[in-house]
Coordinates of C-alpha atoms in Angstrom, one line a residue:
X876 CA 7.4 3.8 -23.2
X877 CA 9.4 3.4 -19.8
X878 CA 7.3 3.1 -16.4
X879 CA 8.4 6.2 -14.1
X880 CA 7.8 6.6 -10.3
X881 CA 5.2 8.7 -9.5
X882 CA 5.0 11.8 -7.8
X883 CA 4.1 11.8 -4.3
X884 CA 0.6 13.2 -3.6
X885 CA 1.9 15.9 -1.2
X886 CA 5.5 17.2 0.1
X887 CA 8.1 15.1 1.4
X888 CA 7.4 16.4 5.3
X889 CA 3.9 16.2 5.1
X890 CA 3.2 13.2 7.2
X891 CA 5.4 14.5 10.0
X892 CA 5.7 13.7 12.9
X893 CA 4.4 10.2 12.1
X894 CA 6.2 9.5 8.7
X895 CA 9.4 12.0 8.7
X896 CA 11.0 13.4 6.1
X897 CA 14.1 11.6 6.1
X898 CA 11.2 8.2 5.5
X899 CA 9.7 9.5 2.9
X900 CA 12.7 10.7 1.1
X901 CA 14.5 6.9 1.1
X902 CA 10.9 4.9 0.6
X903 CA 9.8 7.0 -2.0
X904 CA 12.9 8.6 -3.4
X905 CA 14.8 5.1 -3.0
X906 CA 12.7 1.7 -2.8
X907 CA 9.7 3.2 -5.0
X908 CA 12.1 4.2 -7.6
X909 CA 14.3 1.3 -7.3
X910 CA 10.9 -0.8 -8.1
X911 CA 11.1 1.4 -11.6
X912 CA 14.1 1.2 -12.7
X913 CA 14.4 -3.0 -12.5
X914 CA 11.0 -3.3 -14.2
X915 CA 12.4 -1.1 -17.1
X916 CA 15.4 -3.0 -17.2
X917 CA 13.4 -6.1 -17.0
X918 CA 10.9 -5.5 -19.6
X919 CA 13.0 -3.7 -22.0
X920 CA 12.8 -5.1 -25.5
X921 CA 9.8 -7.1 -24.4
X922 CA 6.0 -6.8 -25.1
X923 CA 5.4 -6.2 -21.3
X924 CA 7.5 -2.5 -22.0
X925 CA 4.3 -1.5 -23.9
X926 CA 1.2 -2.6 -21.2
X927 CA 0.3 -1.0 -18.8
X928 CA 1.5 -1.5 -14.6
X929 CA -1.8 -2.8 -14.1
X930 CA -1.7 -5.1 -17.3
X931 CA 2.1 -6.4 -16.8
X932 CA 0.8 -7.7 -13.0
X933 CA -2.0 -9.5 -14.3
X934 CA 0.2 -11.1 -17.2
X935 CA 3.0 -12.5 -14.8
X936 CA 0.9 -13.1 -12.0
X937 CA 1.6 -16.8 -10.7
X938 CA 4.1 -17.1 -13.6
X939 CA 7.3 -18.8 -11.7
X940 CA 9.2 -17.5 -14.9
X941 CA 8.2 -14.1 -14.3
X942 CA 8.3 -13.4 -10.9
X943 CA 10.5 -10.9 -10.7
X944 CA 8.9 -9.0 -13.4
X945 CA 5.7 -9.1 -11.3
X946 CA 7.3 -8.3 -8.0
X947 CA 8.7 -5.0 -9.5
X948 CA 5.4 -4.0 -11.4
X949 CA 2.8 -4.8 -8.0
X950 CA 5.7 -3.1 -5.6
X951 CA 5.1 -0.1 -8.0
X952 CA 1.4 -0.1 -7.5
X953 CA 1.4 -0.8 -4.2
X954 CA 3.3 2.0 -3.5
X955 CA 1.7 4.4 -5.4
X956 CA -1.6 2.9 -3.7
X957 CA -0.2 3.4 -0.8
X958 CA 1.1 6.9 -1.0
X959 CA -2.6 8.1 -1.7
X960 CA -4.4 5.9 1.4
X961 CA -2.1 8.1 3.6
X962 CA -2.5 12.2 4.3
X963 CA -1.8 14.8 6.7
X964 CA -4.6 15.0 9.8
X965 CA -5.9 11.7 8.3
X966 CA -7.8 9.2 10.4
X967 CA -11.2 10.5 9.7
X968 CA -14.0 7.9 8.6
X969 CA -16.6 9.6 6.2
X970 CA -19.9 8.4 7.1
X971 CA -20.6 6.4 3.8
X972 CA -17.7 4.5 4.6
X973 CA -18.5 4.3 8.2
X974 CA -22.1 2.8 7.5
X975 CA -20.3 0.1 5.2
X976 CA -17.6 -0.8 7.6
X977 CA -20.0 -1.5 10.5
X978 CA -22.2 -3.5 8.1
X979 CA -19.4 -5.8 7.5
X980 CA -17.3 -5.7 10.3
X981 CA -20.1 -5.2 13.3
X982 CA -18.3 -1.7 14.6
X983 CA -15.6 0.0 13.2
X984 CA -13.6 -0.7 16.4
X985 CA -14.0 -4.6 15.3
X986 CA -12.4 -3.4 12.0
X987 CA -9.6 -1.3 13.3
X988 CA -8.8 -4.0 15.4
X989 CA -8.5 -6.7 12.5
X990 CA -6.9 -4.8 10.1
X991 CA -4.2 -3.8 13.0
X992 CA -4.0 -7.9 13.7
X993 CA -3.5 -8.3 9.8
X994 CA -0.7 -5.5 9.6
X995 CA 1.3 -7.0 13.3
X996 CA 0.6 -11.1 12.1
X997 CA 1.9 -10.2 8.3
X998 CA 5.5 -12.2 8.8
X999 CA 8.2 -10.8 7.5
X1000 CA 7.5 -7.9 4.6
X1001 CA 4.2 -7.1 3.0
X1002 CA 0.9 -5.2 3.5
X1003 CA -2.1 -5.4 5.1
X1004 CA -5.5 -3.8 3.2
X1005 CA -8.7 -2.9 3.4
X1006 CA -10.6 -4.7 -0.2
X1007 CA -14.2 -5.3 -1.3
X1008 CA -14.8 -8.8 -2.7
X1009 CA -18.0 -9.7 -3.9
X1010 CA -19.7 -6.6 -2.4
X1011 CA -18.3 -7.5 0.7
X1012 CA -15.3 -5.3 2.9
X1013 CA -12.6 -7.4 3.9
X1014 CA -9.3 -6.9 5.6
X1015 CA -6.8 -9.1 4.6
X1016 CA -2.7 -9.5 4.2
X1017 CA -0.5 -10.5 1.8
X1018 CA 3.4 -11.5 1.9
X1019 CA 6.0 -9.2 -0.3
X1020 CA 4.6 -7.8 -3.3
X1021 CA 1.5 -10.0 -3.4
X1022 CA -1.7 -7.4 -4.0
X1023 CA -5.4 -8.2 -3.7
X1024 CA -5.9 -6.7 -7.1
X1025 CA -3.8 -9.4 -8.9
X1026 CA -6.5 -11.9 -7.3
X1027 CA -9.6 -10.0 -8.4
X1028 CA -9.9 -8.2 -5.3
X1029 CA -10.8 -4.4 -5.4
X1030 CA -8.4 -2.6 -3.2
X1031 CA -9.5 0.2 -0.7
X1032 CA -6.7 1.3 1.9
X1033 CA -3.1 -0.6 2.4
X1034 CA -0.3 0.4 5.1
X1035 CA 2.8 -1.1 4.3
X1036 CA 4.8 -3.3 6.6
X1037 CA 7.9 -3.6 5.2
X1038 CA 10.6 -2.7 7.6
X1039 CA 12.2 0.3 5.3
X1040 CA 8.3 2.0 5.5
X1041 CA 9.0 2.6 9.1
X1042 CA 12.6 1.6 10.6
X1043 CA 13.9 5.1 10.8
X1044 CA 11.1 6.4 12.6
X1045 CA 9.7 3.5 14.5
X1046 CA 13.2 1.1 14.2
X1047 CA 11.5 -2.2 15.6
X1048 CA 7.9 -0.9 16.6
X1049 CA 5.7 -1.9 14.0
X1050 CA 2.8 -1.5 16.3
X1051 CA 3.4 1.8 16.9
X1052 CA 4.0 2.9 13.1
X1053 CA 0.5 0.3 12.2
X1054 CA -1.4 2.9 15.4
X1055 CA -0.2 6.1 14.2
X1056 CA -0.9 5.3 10.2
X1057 CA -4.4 4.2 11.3
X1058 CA -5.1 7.0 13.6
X1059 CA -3.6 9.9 12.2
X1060 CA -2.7 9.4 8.4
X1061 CA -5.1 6.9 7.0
X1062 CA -7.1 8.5 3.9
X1063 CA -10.4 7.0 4.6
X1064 CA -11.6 9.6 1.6
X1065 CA -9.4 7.8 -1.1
X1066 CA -10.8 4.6 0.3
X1067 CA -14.3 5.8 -0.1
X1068 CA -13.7 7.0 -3.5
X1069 CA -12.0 3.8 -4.6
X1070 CA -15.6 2.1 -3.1
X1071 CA -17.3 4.5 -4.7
X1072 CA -19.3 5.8 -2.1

């Protein structure tokens, strides 16, 4: 059983103008499948070919032997996550959401604001998200392929800060990719349906 790169959840040019075509095309079409094709090559003949994406990242998680097993398999899920926390006309908090956000954060201006600061302070490549832990939101970061569900957090939302996710449209501005993800393509739906609310 060989891991294959998922299908995005809607065309190639439906995040324009924020996310073109030409983006979508190399992240998905390129890094995203790139991700794929080392794992297989990495786990073939191995017991890790059998598990699952979600299994293999738990396995090789803090594992200095197996790191880049597990940086192939979470780049893989965090893309895929990541490909469904976006959509066209996105930006739209549903109001179960809403109520949880301002319970933890105080407003959701106040989250906005610190999940911007964790997606501009990230250094270097990785991904800023939106988890529950302990029946609490959170927004936190994490460096490269590092995910919050390898440490027993429950992922809501990511935006990805690696420079190929926005360098053709945005080159050097990761603020303005971070504003126009968070205003206009964030899908605060999948995020409520991952809380389950």
């Amino acid at each position: 059983m060989a891991f294959e790169l998922p299908p995005l959840p809607y065309a190639y040019d439906a995040l324009a103008p924020y996310i073109s075509e030409q983006t979508l095309r190399l992240h998905h079409g390129k890094h995203h499948q790139t991700y794929v094709t080392n794992l297989n090559n990495l786990t073939k003949d191995s017991p890790l070919a059998e598990a699952s994406l979600e299994d293999v990242i738990k396995q090789t998680v803090g594992d200095a032997t197996k790191i880049g097993i597990f940086n192939n398999a979470a780049q893989i899920w965090n893309h895929t996550f990541f490909w469904q926390s976006l959509k066209k006309d996105g930006g739209v908090i549903p109001a179960a959401l809403e109520a949880r956000i301002v319970a933890d954060f105080g407003s959701v201006e106040k989250f906005k604001e610190e999940l911007t600061q964790a997606a501009l302070t990230q250094f270097g490549s990785g991904w800023a998200w939106l988890y529950e832990e302990n029946g609490t939101l959170k927004v936190g970061k994490t460096g490269n392929a590092d995910t919050p569900f390898a440490h027993g957090k429950k992922p809501l939302f990511t935006i990805d800060v690696w420079e190929h996710a926005y360098y053709v449209d945005f080159q050097n501005r990761r603020a303005d990719f971070v504003k126009a993800v968070i205003d206009h393509l964030a899908n605060w739906d999948f995020a409520a349906e991952q809380l389950g609310v």
